Structure formats: structure tokens, C-alpha cells
Coordinates of C-alpha atoms in Angstrom, one line a residue:
Chain A
M1 CA 0.0 0.3 0.3
T2 CA 1.4 3.4 -1.0
L3 CA 1.8 5.7 1.6
V4 CA 1.1 9.5 1.1
I5 CA 4.1 12.0 2.1
V6 CA 4.9 15.1 2.8
D7 CA 5.0 15.9 -0.8
D8 CA 1.5 14.6 -1.6
V9 CA 0.9 17.7 1.3
R10 CA 2.9 20.5 -0.2
A11 CA 1.1 19.8 -4.1
A12 CA -2.2 19.9 -1.9
A13 CA -0.8 23.4 -0.2
K14 CA -0.6 25.1 -3.2
R15 CA -3.8 23.7 -4.8
V16 CA -6.0 24.6 -1.6
A17 CA -4.5 28.5 -1.1
G18 CA -6.9 31.2 -1.6
V19 CA -10.0 28.8 -1.3
A20 CA -8.9 27.2 2.3
L21 CA -8.4 29.7 4.9
R22 CA -4.8 29.7 6.1
T23 CA -6.1 29.7 9.9
P24 CA -3.6 31.4 12.4
L25 CA -2.4 29.4 15.0
L26 CA -4.0 31.2 18.4
A27 CA -2.0 31.0 21.2
Q28 CA -4.1 30.8 24.4
P29 CA -2.9 32.9 27.6
W30 CA -5.3 31.0 29.5
S31 CA -3.9 27.5 29.3
E32 CA -1.3 26.3 32.2
R33 CA -0.2 23.9 29.4
P34 CA 1.9 26.1 26.4
L35 CA -1.4 25.8 24.2
W36 CA -1.8 27.2 20.5
L37 CA -5.1 26.3 18.9
K38 CA -5.7 26.0 15.0
P39 CA -9.1 26.9 14.2
E40 CA -10.4 24.9 11.6
N41 CA -14.1 25.8 12.4
L42 CA -13.5 29.5 10.7
Q43 CA -13.1 28.1 7.4
P44 CA -15.6 29.2 5.1
I45 CA -17.7 26.2 5.3
G46 CA -17.0 26.0 9.2
A47 CA -14.9 22.5 9.1
F48 CA -11.4 21.3 7.9
K49 CA -12.9 19.1 5.3
I50 CA -12.7 21.9 2.5
R51 CA -9.0 21.2 2.3
G52 CA -9.1 17.7 1.2
A53 CA -12.6 17.6 -0.9
Y54 CA -11.5 20.7 -2.6
N55 CA -8.1 18.7 -3.5
A56 CA -9.2 15.8 -4.5
I57 CA -11.8 17.5 -7.5
A58 CA -8.5 20.0 -8.3
V59 CA -6.5 16.7 -9.1
L60 CA -9.8 15.3 -11.4
D61 CA -8.7 15.7 -15.0
D62 CA -10.8 18.6 -16.5
A63 CA -13.4 16.5 -18.6
R64 CA -14.1 14.5 -15.8
R65 CA -14.2 17.0 -12.9
Q66 CA -17.1 18.1 -15.8
N67 CA -19.0 16.0 -14.5
G68 CA -20.0 16.5 -11.1
V69 CA -19.1 14.6 -8.2
V70 CA -20.8 12.5 -5.5
A71 CA -20.1 12.3 -2.1
Y72 CA -21.6 10.8 1.1
S73 CA -20.8 12.3 4.3
S74 CA -22.0 13.1 8.2
G75 CA -22.1 16.5 7.1
N76 CA -18.9 18.3 7.0
H77 CA -17.3 16.6 4.5
A78 CA -20.8 17.1 2.7
N79 CA -20.3 20.8 3.1
A80 CA -17.0 20.6 1.5
V81 CA -17.6 18.9 -1.7
A82 CA -20.9 21.0 -2.2
F83 CA -18.5 24.1 -1.7
A84 CA -15.6 22.8 -3.7
A85 CA -17.8 21.7 -6.7
K86 CA -19.2 25.4 -6.8
A87 CA -15.9 26.9 -7.1
F88 CA -15.0 24.9 -9.5
G89 CA -18.9 25.6 -11.3
V90 CA -19.8 21.6 -11.5
P91 CA -22.5 20.0 -10.4
A92 CA -22.6 18.3 -6.8
V93 CA -25.0 15.0 -5.3
I94 CA -24.6 14.3 -1.4
V95 CA -25.9 11.8 -0.1
M96 CA -26.5 12.2 3.8
Q97 CA -27.7 9.7 6.4
D98 CA -31.2 11.2 7.1
S99 CA -30.4 11.8 11.0
T100 CA -27.9 14.4 9.8
P101 CA -28.2 17.8 12.2
R102 CA -30.6 20.1 10.0
V103 CA -28.2 23.0 10.0
K104 CA -25.8 20.8 8.3
V105 CA -28.4 19.5 5.3
E106 CA -29.0 23.7 4.4
A107 CA -25.9 24.6 4.4
T108 CA -25.0 22.1 2.2
A109 CA -28.1 22.6 0.2
A110 CA -26.8 26.2 0.2
H111 CA -24.1 25.9 -2.0
G112 CA -26.5 24.4 -4.9
A113 CA -25.9 21.2 -4.1
E114 CA -28.3 18.2 -4.8
I115 CA -29.0 16.3 -1.5
I116 CA -30.0 12.5 -1.3
E117 CA -31.6 11.3 2.3
V118 CA -30.9 7.9 3.2
P119 CA -30.1 5.9 6.3
M120 CA -26.9 5.3 7.4
A121 CA -25.8 2.0 6.5
D122 CA -27.2 3.0 2.7
R123 CA -25.5 5.8 2.1
E124 CA -21.7 4.7 0.8
R125 CA -23.9 2.4 -1.7
V126 CA -26.3 5.2 -3.1
A127 CA -23.6 7.2 -3.7
A128 CA -21.6 4.6 -6.1
E129 CA -24.9 4.1 -7.5
V130 CA -25.2 7.8 -8.4
A131 CA -21.5 7.8 -9.3
E132 CA -21.9 5.3 -11.7
Q133 CA -25.6 6.2 -13.4
R134 CA -24.4 9.5 -13.9
G135 CA -20.8 9.4 -14.6
M136 CA -19.8 11.7 -11.5
A137 CA -16.5 11.2 -9.7
L138 CA -17.2 9.7 -6.0
I139 CA -14.9 11.9 -3.4
P140 CA -14.7 9.6 -0.5
P141 CA -14.9 11.6 3.0
F142 CA -11.2 10.2 4.3
D143 CA -10.5 6.9 2.4
H144 CA -8.8 8.9 -0.8
P145 CA -4.9 9.4 -1.1
E146 CA -5.8 13.3 -2.2
V147 CA -8.0 13.9 0.7
I148 CA -5.7 12.8 3.3
A149 CA -3.1 15.3 1.6
G150 CA -5.4 17.9 1.7
Q151 CA -6.1 17.6 5.3
G152 CA -2.4 16.9 5.8
T153 CA -2.1 21.3 5.0
V154 CA -3.7 21.5 8.6
G155 CA 0.0 19.7 10.0
L156 CA 1.7 21.5 7.3
E157 CA 0.6 25.0 8.3
I158 CA 1.3 24.6 12.4
V159 CA 5.2 23.3 11.7
E160 CA 5.0 26.4 9.7
D161 CA 3.9 28.6 12.3
L162 CA 5.2 26.9 15.6
P163 CA 8.5 25.3 14.2
D164 CA 9.5 23.8 17.3
V165 CA 5.9 22.0 18.7
D166 CA 6.5 19.4 20.5
V167 CA 3.2 17.7 20.5
V168 CA 0.1 17.9 18.0
L169 CA -3.8 16.9 19.2
V170 CA -5.6 16.2 16.5
P171 CA -9.1 14.0 16.3
V172 CA -9.4 10.8 15.0
A173 CA -12.9 9.0 13.7
G174 CA -12.0 8.0 9.7
G175 CA -8.8 9.2 9.8
G176 CA -8.1 11.6 6.7
L177 CA -7.3 14.0 9.0
A178 CA -5.2 12.2 11.7
S179 CA -3.4 10.6 8.7
G180 CA -2.3 13.8 7.1
V181 CA -1.7 16.2 9.5
G182 CA 0.4 13.1 10.6
V183 CA 3.0 12.6 7.5
A184 CA 3.0 16.5 7.5
V185 CA 4.2 16.8 11.1
K186 CA 6.7 13.4 11.2
A187 CA 8.2 14.9 8.0
L188 CA 9.1 18.1 9.4
R189 CA 9.3 17.7 13.1
P190 CA 10.0 13.9 14.1
E191 CA 10.9 15.2 17.7
A192 CA 6.8 16.3 18.0
R193 CA 4.5 13.8 19.2
V194 CA 1.1 13.3 17.1
I195 CA -1.5 12.4 19.4
A196 CA -4.8 11.1 18.0
V197 CA -7.5 12.1 20.3
E198 CA -11.3 10.1 20.4
P199 CA -14.5 10.0 22.2
E200 CA -14.2 7.2 25.0
L201 CA -17.7 6.1 23.2
A202 CA -16.1 5.9 19.6
A203 CA -12.9 5.0 20.8
D204 CA -12.1 1.9 18.0
T205 CA -9.2 3.7 16.6
V206 CA -7.7 4.0 19.7
E207 CA -8.5 0.5 20.5
G208 CA -6.7 -0.7 17.2
L209 CA -3.9 1.6 17.5
R210 CA -3.0 -0.1 21.0
A211 CA -3.7 -4.0 19.8
G212 CA -1.6 -3.2 16.6
R213 CA -4.3 -4.1 14.5
Q214 CA -8.0 -2.5 13.2
V215 CA -11.1 -3.5 15.3
H216 CA -14.5 -3.3 14.4
W217 CA -17.1 -1.1 16.7
T218 CA -20.4 -1.3 15.5
P219 CA -22.1 2.0 14.0
E220 CA -24.7 1.7 17.3
R221 CA -22.0 1.8 19.9
R222 CA -19.7 4.2 17.6
A223 CA -23.1 6.6 17.8
R224 CA -23.3 7.0 21.5
T225 CA -20.6 10.1 21.1
I226 CA -22.1 13.7 20.6
A227 CA -19.8 14.5 18.4
D228 CA -21.4 13.0 15.4
G229 CA -18.4 14.2 13.0
L230 CA -16.5 11.1 14.9
R231 CA -18.9 8.5 14.7
T232 CA -17.1 6.5 11.9
E233 CA -14.3 3.9 11.8
P234 CA -10.8 4.4 9.3
S235 CA -10.4 2.8 6.1
E236 CA -7.5 0.3 5.6
L237 CA -5.7 3.2 3.7
T238 CA -6.3 5.2 6.6
F239 CA -5.4 3.1 9.5
A240 CA -2.3 2.5 7.9
H241 CA -1.1 6.1 7.9
L242 CA -2.4 5.9 11.4
R243 CA 0.2 3.3 12.5
E244 CA 2.5 4.9 10.8
V245 CA 2.6 8.5 12.0
V246 CA 0.8 8.9 15.3
D247 CA 2.3 8.4 18.3
D248 CA 0.1 7.9 21.0
A249 CA -3.9 7.9 20.9
V250 CA -6.1 9.1 23.7
T251 CA -10.2 8.8 24.5
V252 CA -11.7 12.0 26.2
S253 CA -15.0 11.7 28.0
E254 CA -18.5 13.5 27.0
D255 CA -18.2 15.5 29.8
E256 CA -14.8 16.5 28.7
I257 CA -15.8 17.5 25.2
R258 CA -18.9 19.5 26.5
A259 CA -17.1 21.6 29.3
T260 CA -13.6 22.6 26.3
M261 CA -17.0 23.8 24.0
R262 CA -17.9 26.0 27.1
T263 CA -14.2 26.7 27.4
L264 CA -13.3 27.3 24.0
A265 CA -16.6 29.9 24.0
T266 CA -15.4 31.3 26.6
R267 CA -11.8 31.7 26.5
A268 CA -11.1 31.3 23.2
R269 CA -14.1 32.8 21.5
L270 CA -14.7 30.1 19.1
V271 CA -17.8 28.4 18.4
V272 CA -17.0 24.7 18.6
E273 CA -19.1 21.9 17.4
P274 CA -18.7 18.4 19.9
S275 CA -16.5 17.2 17.4
G276 CA -13.7 19.7 17.0
A277 CA -13.5 20.3 21.2
V278 CA -12.3 16.6 21.2
A279 CA -8.4 17.4 20.7
C280 CA -8.7 19.8 23.1
A281 CA -10.2 18.4 25.7
A282 CA -6.9 16.2 25.3
A283 CA -5.3 19.1 26.1
L284 CA -7.1 20.4 29.1
H285 CA -8.3 16.7 30.8
R286 CA -4.8 14.4 30.0
D287 CA -2.0 13.9 31.4
L288 CA 0.0 14.3 28.4
P289 CA 3.6 15.3 27.1
P290 CA 5.0 18.2 28.2
G291 CA 5.5 21.2 25.6
R292 CA 4.5 23.7 23.2
T293 CA 1.2 21.6 22.3
A294 CA -1.2 22.4 19.1
A295 CA -4.3 21.2 19.1
I296 CA -6.9 21.1 15.8
V297 CA -10.2 22.8 16.3
S298 CA -11.8 20.4 13.7
G299 CA -15.0 22.1 12.9
G300 CA -17.6 24.3 14.3
N301 CA -21.2 23.7 12.9
V302 CA -23.4 23.0 16.4
D303 CA -26.7 23.1 16.8
P304 CA -27.1 26.6 18.6
A305 CA -29.6 24.9 21.2
L306 CA -26.8 22.2 21.8
L307 CA -24.2 25.2 22.1
A308 CA -26.9 27.3 24.4
E309 CA -27.0 24.2 26.4
V310 CA -23.5 23.7 26.9
L311 CA -22.8 27.7 28.2
R312 CA -25.3 27.2 30.5
G313 CA -22.8 24.6 32.2
Chain B
M1 CA -4.7 69.8 16.8
T2 CA -2.1 67.2 15.1
L3 CA -3.8 64.1 13.7
V4 CA -2.5 60.8 13.1
I5 CA -1.1 59.6 9.9
V6 CA -0.6 56.6 8.5
D7 CA 3.0 56.3 9.0
D8 CA 2.0 56.3 12.5
V9 CA 0.3 53.5 12.0
R10 CA 2.7 51.9 9.9
A11 CA 5.2 52.5 12.8
A12 CA 2.6 50.8 15.4
A13 CA 2.2 48.3 13.0
K14 CA 5.6 47.1 13.7
R15 CA 5.6 47.3 17.5
V16 CA 2.4 45.4 17.9
A17 CA 3.5 42.1 15.5
G18 CA 4.5 39.0 17.6
V19 CA 2.3 40.7 20.3
A20 CA -1.5 41.3 18.9
L21 CA -2.7 38.2 16.2
R22 CA -2.7 39.2 12.6
T23 CA -5.6 38.4 12.4
P24 CA -7.2 37.0 8.9
L25 CA -9.6 38.8 7.0
L26 CA -13.0 35.6 7.0
A27 CA -14.9 35.5 3.6
Q28 CA -18.5 34.9 4.8
P29 CA -20.3 32.9 1.6
W30 CA -23.4 33.1 3.3
S31 CA -23.7 36.6 3.2
E32 CA -25.8 38.5 0.3
R33 CA -23.4 41.6 0.0
P34 CA -19.9 40.0 -0.6
L35 CA -18.5 40.2 3.1
W36 CA -15.3 39.6 5.3
L37 CA -14.9 40.0 9.2
K38 CA -11.7 40.6 10.9
P39 CA -12.2 39.2 13.9
E40 CA -10.8 40.8 16.6
N41 CA -12.6 38.6 19.0
L42 CA -9.7 35.9 18.6
Q43 CA -6.9 38.6 19.7
P44 CA -4.9 37.0 22.8
I45 CA -7.1 39.0 25.0
G46 CA -10.4 38.8 22.9
A47 CA -10.5 42.1 21.4
F48 CA -8.5 45.0 19.2
K49 CA -7.4 47.2 22.1
I50 CA -4.0 44.7 22.7
R51 CA -3.1 47.1 19.6
G52 CA -3.2 50.2 21.4
A53 CA -2.2 49.7 24.8
Y54 CA 0.8 48.0 23.4
N55 CA 1.9 50.5 21.0
A56 CA 1.2 53.1 24.0
I57 CA 3.4 51.6 26.2
A58 CA 5.9 50.2 23.6
V59 CA 6.7 54.1 22.9
L60 CA 7.2 54.9 27.0
D61 CA 11.1 55.1 27.5
D62 CA 12.9 52.5 29.5
A63 CA 12.9 54.1 32.7
R64 CA 9.2 55.5 32.2
R65 CA 8.6 52.2 31.7
Q66 CA 9.8 50.4 34.6
N67 CA 7.8 52.4 36.6
G68 CA 4.4 50.3 35.3
V69 CA 1.4 51.7 34.0
V70 CA -2.5 52.6 34.8
A71 CA -5.6 52.9 33.2
Y72 CA -9.0 53.2 33.5
S73 CA -11.3 51.3 31.1
S74 CA -15.0 49.6 30.9
G75 CA -12.9 46.3 30.4
N76 CA -11.1 45.3 27.4
H77 CA -8.9 48.4 27.5
A78 CA -8.1 47.2 30.9
N79 CA -7.6 43.6 30.2
A80 CA -5.1 44.6 26.7
V81 CA -2.7 47.3 29.4
A82 CA -2.7 44.3 32.0
F83 CA -1.6 42.0 28.9
A84 CA 0.7 44.2 27.7
A85 CA 2.0 45.1 30.8
K86 CA 2.9 41.7 31.5
A87 CA 4.6 41.1 28.4
F88 CA 7.0 44.2 29.1
G89 CA 7.3 43.1 32.8
V90 CA 6.0 46.0 33.9
P91 CA 3.5 46.7 36.8
A92 CA -0.2 47.7 35.9
V93 CA -3.0 49.4 37.8
I94 CA -6.5 49.4 36.4
V95 CA -9.5 51.2 37.9
M96 CA -12.6 49.7 36.4
Q97 CA -15.9 50.9 36.8
D98 CA -17.6 48.7 39.7
S99 CA -20.3 47.5 37.0
T100 CA -17.7 45.7 34.7
P101 CA -18.6 42.3 34.0
R102 CA -16.9 39.9 36.2
V103 CA -15.8 38.0 33.5
K104 CA -13.8 40.7 32.1
V105 CA -12.5 42.0 36.0
E106 CA -11.2 38.2 36.2
A107 CA -9.8 37.9 33.0
T108 CA -7.6 41.4 33.8
A109 CA -6.6 40.2 37.6
A110 CA -5.0 36.8 35.6
H111 CA -2.6 39.0 34.0
G112 CA -1.5 40.1 37.6
A113 CA -2.8 43.4 37.4
E114 CA -4.0 45.3 40.5
I115 CA -7.4 45.9 40.2
I116 CA -9.2 49.2 41.9
E117 CA -12.9 49.5 41.2
V118 CA -14.9 52.4 41.9
P119 CA -18.5 53.9 40.5
M120 CA -17.8 55.3 37.0
A121 CA -17.7 58.8 37.2
D122 CA -14.8 58.5 39.3
R123 CA -12.6 56.4 37.1
E124 CA -10.5 59.1 35.5
R125 CA -9.8 60.7 38.5
V126 CA -9.0 57.8 40.1
A127 CA -6.9 56.8 37.7
A128 CA -4.9 60.2 37.6
E129 CA -4.2 60.0 41.4
V130 CA -2.7 56.4 41.0
A131 CA -0.9 57.8 38.0
E132 CA 0.8 60.5 40.1
Q133 CA 1.7 59.2 43.2
R134 CA 3.1 55.9 41.6
G135 CA 4.8 57.4 39.0
M136 CA 2.9 55.4 36.5
A137 CA 2.3 56.5 33.4
L138 CA -1.5 56.9 32.2
I139 CA -2.7 54.6 29.2
P140 CA -6.0 56.3 28.2
P141 CA -8.5 54.0 26.5
F142 CA -8.7 56.1 23.1
D143 CA -7.5 59.4 24.2
H144 CA -3.8 59.0 22.6
P145 CA -2.1 59.6 19.7
E146 CA 0.1 55.9 20.2
V147 CA -3.5 54.6 21.3
I148 CA -5.3 56.0 18.0
A149 CA -2.3 55.1 15.6
G150 CA -2.1 51.1 17.2
Q151 CA -6.2 50.5 16.8
G152 CA -5.6 51.7 13.2
T153 CA -3.2 49.0 12.4
V154 CA -6.4 46.8 11.8
G155 CA -7.3 49.0 9.1
L156 CA -4.3 48.4 7.6
E157 CA -4.2 44.5 7.7
I158 CA -8.0 45.2 6.2
V159 CA -6.8 46.9 3.1
E160 CA -3.6 44.7 2.8
D161 CA -5.5 41.5 2.9
L162 CA -8.4 43.0 0.4
P163 CA -7.3 46.2 -1.4
D164 CA -10.4 46.8 -3.7
V165 CA -12.3 46.8 -0.4
D166 CA -15.1 49.4 -1.1
V167 CA -16.8 49.7 2.5
V168 CA -14.8 49.1 6.1
L169 CA -17.5 49.4 8.8
V170 CA -16.0 50.0 12.3
P171 CA -17.7 50.1 15.6
V172 CA -17.4 53.3 17.0
A173 CA -17.9 55.5 20.5
G174 CA -14.5 56.3 22.3
G175 CA -13.4 56.4 18.2
G176 CA -10.0 55.2 19.1
L177 CA -10.5 52.5 16.3
A178 CA -12.5 54.3 14.2
S179 CA -9.9 57.2 13.8
G180 CA -7.2 54.8 13.9
V181 CA -9.1 52.7 11.1
G182 CA -10.3 55.2 9.1
V183 CA -6.3 56.8 9.0
A184 CA -5.5 54.0 7.7
V185 CA -7.8 52.8 5.1
K186 CA -8.6 56.4 3.2
A187 CA -4.1 56.9 3.1
L188 CA -4.3 53.5 1.2
R189 CA -7.9 52.9 -0.3
P190 CA -9.0 56.4 -0.3
E191 CA -12.2 55.0 -2.6
A192 CA -13.0 53.1 -0.1
R193 CA -16.2 54.5 2.4
V194 CA -15.2 54.3 5.7
I195 CA -18.5 54.0 8.4
A196 CA -18.7 54.2 11.4
V197 CA -21.5 51.8 13.0
E198 CA -22.8 53.1 16.3
P199 CA -26.3 51.7 19.0
E200 CA -29.2 53.7 18.2
L201 CA -29.4 53.7 22.2
A202 CA -26.0 55.6 22.6
A203 CA -25.7 57.4 19.3
D204 CA -23.8 60.4 20.4
T205 CA -21.2 60.4 17.9
V206 CA -23.7 59.5 15.1
E207 CA -25.6 62.6 16.2
G208 CA -22.3 64.8 16.7
L209 CA -20.6 63.7 12.9
R210 CA -24.2 64.5 11.2
A211 CA -24.6 67.8 13.2
G212 CA -20.9 68.9 12.7
R213 CA -19.9 69.2 16.0
Q214 CA -19.3 67.0 19.6
V215 CA -22.9 66.5 21.4
H216 CA -23.3 64.8 25.1
W217 CA -25.1 62.5 25.9
T218 CA -25.7 61.9 29.7
P219 CA -23.7 58.6 30.9
E220 CA -27.1 57.0 31.9
R221 CA -28.5 58.0 28.0
R222 CA -25.5 55.8 26.9
A223 CA -25.5 53.0 29.5
R224 CA -28.8 51.8 27.6
T225 CA -27.3 49.9 25.3
I226 CA -26.4 46.3 25.6
A227 CA -23.2 47.3 24.0
D228 CA -21.2 47.8 26.8
G229 CA -18.0 48.5 24.8
L230 CA -19.5 51.6 23.1
R231 CA -21.3 53.7 26.0
T232 CA -18.3 56.0 26.4
E233 CA -17.9 59.3 24.1
P234 CA -15.4 60.2 22.0
S235 CA -12.5 62.8 22.7
E236 CA -11.8 66.3 21.3
L237 CA -8.6 64.1 19.3
T238 CA -10.7 61.3 18.5
F239 CA -13.7 63.2 17.5
A240 CA -11.1 65.7 15.4
H241 CA -9.8 62.6 13.9
L242 CA -13.5 61.2 13.0
R243 CA -14.6 64.5 11.3
E244 CA -11.6 63.8 9.0
V245 CA -11.6 60.2 8.2
V246 CA -15.3 58.9 8.2
D247 CA -17.1 59.1 5.1
D248 CA -20.7 58.0 7.6
A249 CA -22.0 56.8 10.4
V250 CA -25.2 55.0 11.1
T251 CA -26.8 53.3 13.8
V252 CA -28.3 50.1 14.8
S253 CA -31.2 48.9 17.3
E254 CA -30.8 46.4 20.1
D255 CA -32.3 44.0 18.4
E256 CA -30.3 43.7 15.7
I257 CA -27.5 43.9 18.0
R258 CA -28.8 40.3 19.4
A259 CA -29.7 39.0 15.7
T260 CA -25.6 39.9 14.7
M261 CA -24.4 38.1 17.8
R262 CA -26.4 35.1 16.8
T263 CA -25.8 35.1 13.5
L264 CA -22.2 35.4 13.9
A265 CA -22.0 32.2 16.6
T266 CA -24.2 30.0 13.6
R267 CA -22.8 31.7 10.3
A268 CA -19.2 32.8 11.2
R269 CA -18.5 30.3 14.3
L270 CA -17.3 33.8 16.2
V271 CA -18.2 34.4 19.7
V272 CA -18.9 38.2 20.1
E273 CA -19.8 40.3 22.6
P274 CA -22.5 43.0 21.6
S275 CA -19.9 46.1 20.7
G276 CA -18.5 43.5 18.6
A277 CA -21.6 43.0 16.7
V278 CA -22.3 46.4 15.6
A279 CA -20.5 46.8 12.7
C280 CA -21.7 43.4 11.3
A281 CA -25.2 44.2 12.5
A282 CA -25.0 47.9 10.2
A283 CA -23.6 45.1 7.5
L284 CA -26.9 42.9 7.4
H285 CA -29.8 45.0 8.5
R286 CA -28.7 48.2 6.7
D287 CA -29.2 49.4 3.2
L288 CA -25.3 50.8 2.7
P289 CA -23.6 51.2 -0.7
P290 CA -22.8 48.0 -2.5
G291 CA -19.4 46.4 -3.1
R292 CA -16.8 44.3 -1.0
T293 CA -17.4 45.1 2.6
A294 CA -15.5 44.3 5.7
A295 CA -16.8 44.4 9.2
I296 CA -15.1 44.7 11.8
V297 CA -15.9 42.0 14.8
S298 CA -14.0 44.4 17.9
G299 CA -14.4 41.7 21.0
G300 CA -15.8 38.6 22.0
N301 CA -15.4 39.0 25.9
V302 CA -19.2 38.6 26.3
D303 CA -21.5 36.6 29.8
P304 CA -22.0 32.6 28.7
A305 CA -25.6 33.4 30.0
L306 CA -26.4 36.3 27.9
L307 CA -25.1 34.0 24.8
A308 CA -26.7 31.6 25.3
E309 CA -29.9 33.6 25.8
V310 CA -29.3 35.4 21.9
L311 CA -28.7 31.2 20.7
R312 CA -31.9 30.4 21.6
G313 CA -33.8 33.0 20.1

């Protein structure tokens, strides 16, 4: 199996420049641990997913791209593909699970994509059918080298802005972001520890990395976490990357995720979805190696009622 | 009266680099008007005030600075002076009105400043007394050329990132930010319209600019707005700048401020205090000249309970 290398990430960085926001690293003077946040919630679609989706569409040849793209996703990847397709002026079909929060469905439709809602178990099959019937390119949420390379640009930027970073905290589920970030960080700053963070209610990846082989949890078991962006499991491709580039993996509780959403709102002035709070939750609640720490805030598309509830504590 | 010029702002930019965050301009694809936000709520202290405070302390001669600094403020400037003094390793005394939200008082104390709480009307006098008794330099919140120049770096960065900007929306009260931003923008992009925005419940500046002379509202009348950072009035110095560099001035209602706080949380994923939402509220709710619009989000230090209330709609 060929793994993504840092040159792929560098090539992706050139492609996504001007479409994905070059997010700043935000120093957090209130934190005991020297902490910087990488606020991917500030991307135009509210999540890092724009990077991988845009890169994967950018590498298609022109004729293929003109036919349009199709994606299945729990939300943010959907929005990313719709946004990227609009940027290229090509049609997009998004297959979503029927329990996706309304805020994400509407955001995707607003980019002009056609939405098909199906039960979670049918998403992949329906997307493949649409791709074949309409001659569209399927852009998977993580199981694709150019998606991994695109997400890796987050890691590239962290090392650019904080060359002596010691610890990089990245949320993990499908593993596209953790794979790409790990590839970039370990290539450019091998001394840094790349630590994957997962909700303990969906900790199949952490369990698998510790076991040295992928383990499978049922979708129902993974769906227990509030972090709706982290309910998927790695593919063979991403798991192979994770084994190679992730130094350690830790879990955080649901209460810690909620508390961190509140802390990020009040101390960092960032609106963060549950999945987006997971990496920072580890910085605040886990005993990690010391040193300059960067935590990726992966997304901010949260139901306002949930955010209000969390703010009331 | 000597007004600040763009070279002063450029000099300030060199001083504040590495302390104030070089905030990105955030494109907002959901907005009908082509809109970019300048998220000063992401500054380490949660507001633009770090720019002016740091610049004013940086220009003190060493011996003078070692004695420390004193400031009076409704909150964010206090925090800014405390943060900047800590960065220079010098003592800070902050005189605050006794109705300042706890979140702001505690944030300032956390930077190691000595806090003195007094009724709003006594702030200025007590600060002057402390300055004289202890030989400390008084850093006023806006009535100071180097504070104006520091705040102006926000305008410098807007034009750097969006050279063909057509409309710049800036909140106004004391006028330090609007003065500095206006100086920078009108020098570098004279075609752009600089529009000051004020809560209609504290619209003394808008009324004064329309009348061509400063008008005074009582502190009680200005205190009616939820935008607690915009309850002050310009000084002679800032009013003179505003007359020179502001093209127009508009007001927004309390309901529009609240609605914009909600919109900024859900669509831009930014936690914004009422004062910080005012400029963007004009972009969303006022009939303004067309074109590429930058709205300054001045701060994000909001009571979590108020944010929760606004999110519930």
C-alpha cells in the first residue's frame, strides 16, 4: 500500500491556497500548558474538510470534473464537496444519512448541491450508484490519498507557524485528518508527538492502534458519542497511515467534550462543534507529554440549542 | 491639533507584530453582500484593544515604563493594558467601574494587574491620582495618538488583505478604533467608504458627526445599550479624527445587535460580545453602499449566559 508523503501535502497546499483559509495559530494565554489552537472552524464551510475535498476535485482531469462529483458524509465533508464543486462550477450530489443535523443539511443545500437523504447504512451504496449512473467522480470523506494530502495541509501550517511544536493533538475517526497531519508533522518535525484523540464512546481507533490491528465497533456503538463527526471508522488506507505517523492515542469523555466546548467559547471565543472540541479536551484533561502543544479545532457547525445548553453549564 | 497619519500606524504595526495576532479576513459565503469579517475577538485578550495599549506602552522610554502603567476602562482596554504590561514585565494598575462584568474583571486580574473598582464617574480621577502618586504612565483607552495609531493597524491589515475593499464598517464610541482605522484606510484606499456604526441607544457620535460638532449625551443615556464597550463618548482628539476620516455613520438597534451575535455564532462560528456585533449588524440590516465590505468584529468577551440567551433566539 502506497502511503501519502509530505510532498503530496505540499502539492495540496498549492492547490487549496486561496480557497481554504490559511488559519492562524491562536495562542491561549489562559492555559497552563503552552497551548495554541488551529481554528479550522473558521473555514468558509466551518470545518477542515474543505481542504481535502477541494484537493481531491482539483486533481481530477477537466473532462471528468465537468461531469460533477458525488459524496456521502455525516455533514462537514458534504458541505465541503458542495462548496468545492461550486468553486469549480460543476454539479454535486450529496448523499447524507437521514439523521444529519438540519444545520448541516441546509448549509450544504445552500451551496447548490442536490441532496439525497438515506439511512446511514445505505450512504456508501447509494453514492456509488449515483456516481456510476451519472458518470460522476466519487469523493470519499477520508479513504482517498488526495483527501488525506489535503487535510495534511493543516499539519504543514502548524509546523510553519510553530516550528518547535512538541505535541500535536488531532481528532480521529475516519482518520483522514490525523493521517494527513501526521504525515506532514512527522516529516517536518520528527521530534513532535502526534497524538490522536477520540471520544471514549467511539474509541475503536484508539483500541485498534493499541492492539496493532484495526478493531471494529458497530455503528450503533460508535453513534453514542455527541461528537457526530467522529462516529465513522478508519479505512484500510487511513489505518495504515495512522499506525505509521501517530505516536499515541487517547480518549476523552462526553463531559470533557462539553466542558471544552464551553471553555473554547468563553476563553478562545470560538464556536466549536463537539467533534471540534475533542483534541483540545485532551490538552485540558489528559496527562500528556509536556511542551508546546497545538490542538486542532476541526469544526464549528453546532446546533445553536446544544451550544446554548453547554454555555449554561 | 495634530492628527495621526498612516506612517504612525505603520510604525505601530512594527511594534505590535508578534504580540497582537495578525487576524485573517474571514470571507462569509452565506452573506448576500460580499462580506469579510476582521475577527479581533480572536486576539489573546479577546479584543482589538491589545494593539493600541501595547503600542502606547512600547513608545514609553525604558525608565518611564519600568515604573509601570495605569489605566481606566470598561473592560477590554483594562485587559489589554494588563496583558501588555505583563509582556513588558512592568506593573499595571487598572481602575474599573464597579459594574464591569465579572468575566472582564477576572480576565484582567489573571494577567497580574492590581484592580481598583470605583463608580464609573470616578474612574478617570482615581486613575490620574494613582498615576501621579506612583509615578506611573497613564494609558488612556482612546484619547492618545499612539493608542489611535495602534488601533489603526486593524485598518492597515484590512487593506493589505483586501486591496479593493469598498466599504469598511467600524464600531464607534470613544472613537480610537474608528479614528485609527479611518486614517489607515483613507490613506491607502481613498475610494473606500469608512462607515462608523453605533448602537442607536448610545448614538451621540453619529448625531455629532451629522451635526458637524460634538454633542454630549449623559452617561446614563449612553448606558442603555447592551453594547457595554460602546457607552463612552469621543474625546476632542478622536472626534477631530472622525470628522476627517469617517465618510458616514449609521446606527443599529438592540434587537439587530442580538440577532447579529446569533448569526456570527452560527454562520461565522465566532463568539462575539454585543459591541463586537455592531459593525456586522449594519452590514446585515442597513442599506449601505454596495461592494466588497469588511466589518470589524471588535471583541468577544461576553457573559456566557447572555450568549446562551441570544442563541435560544
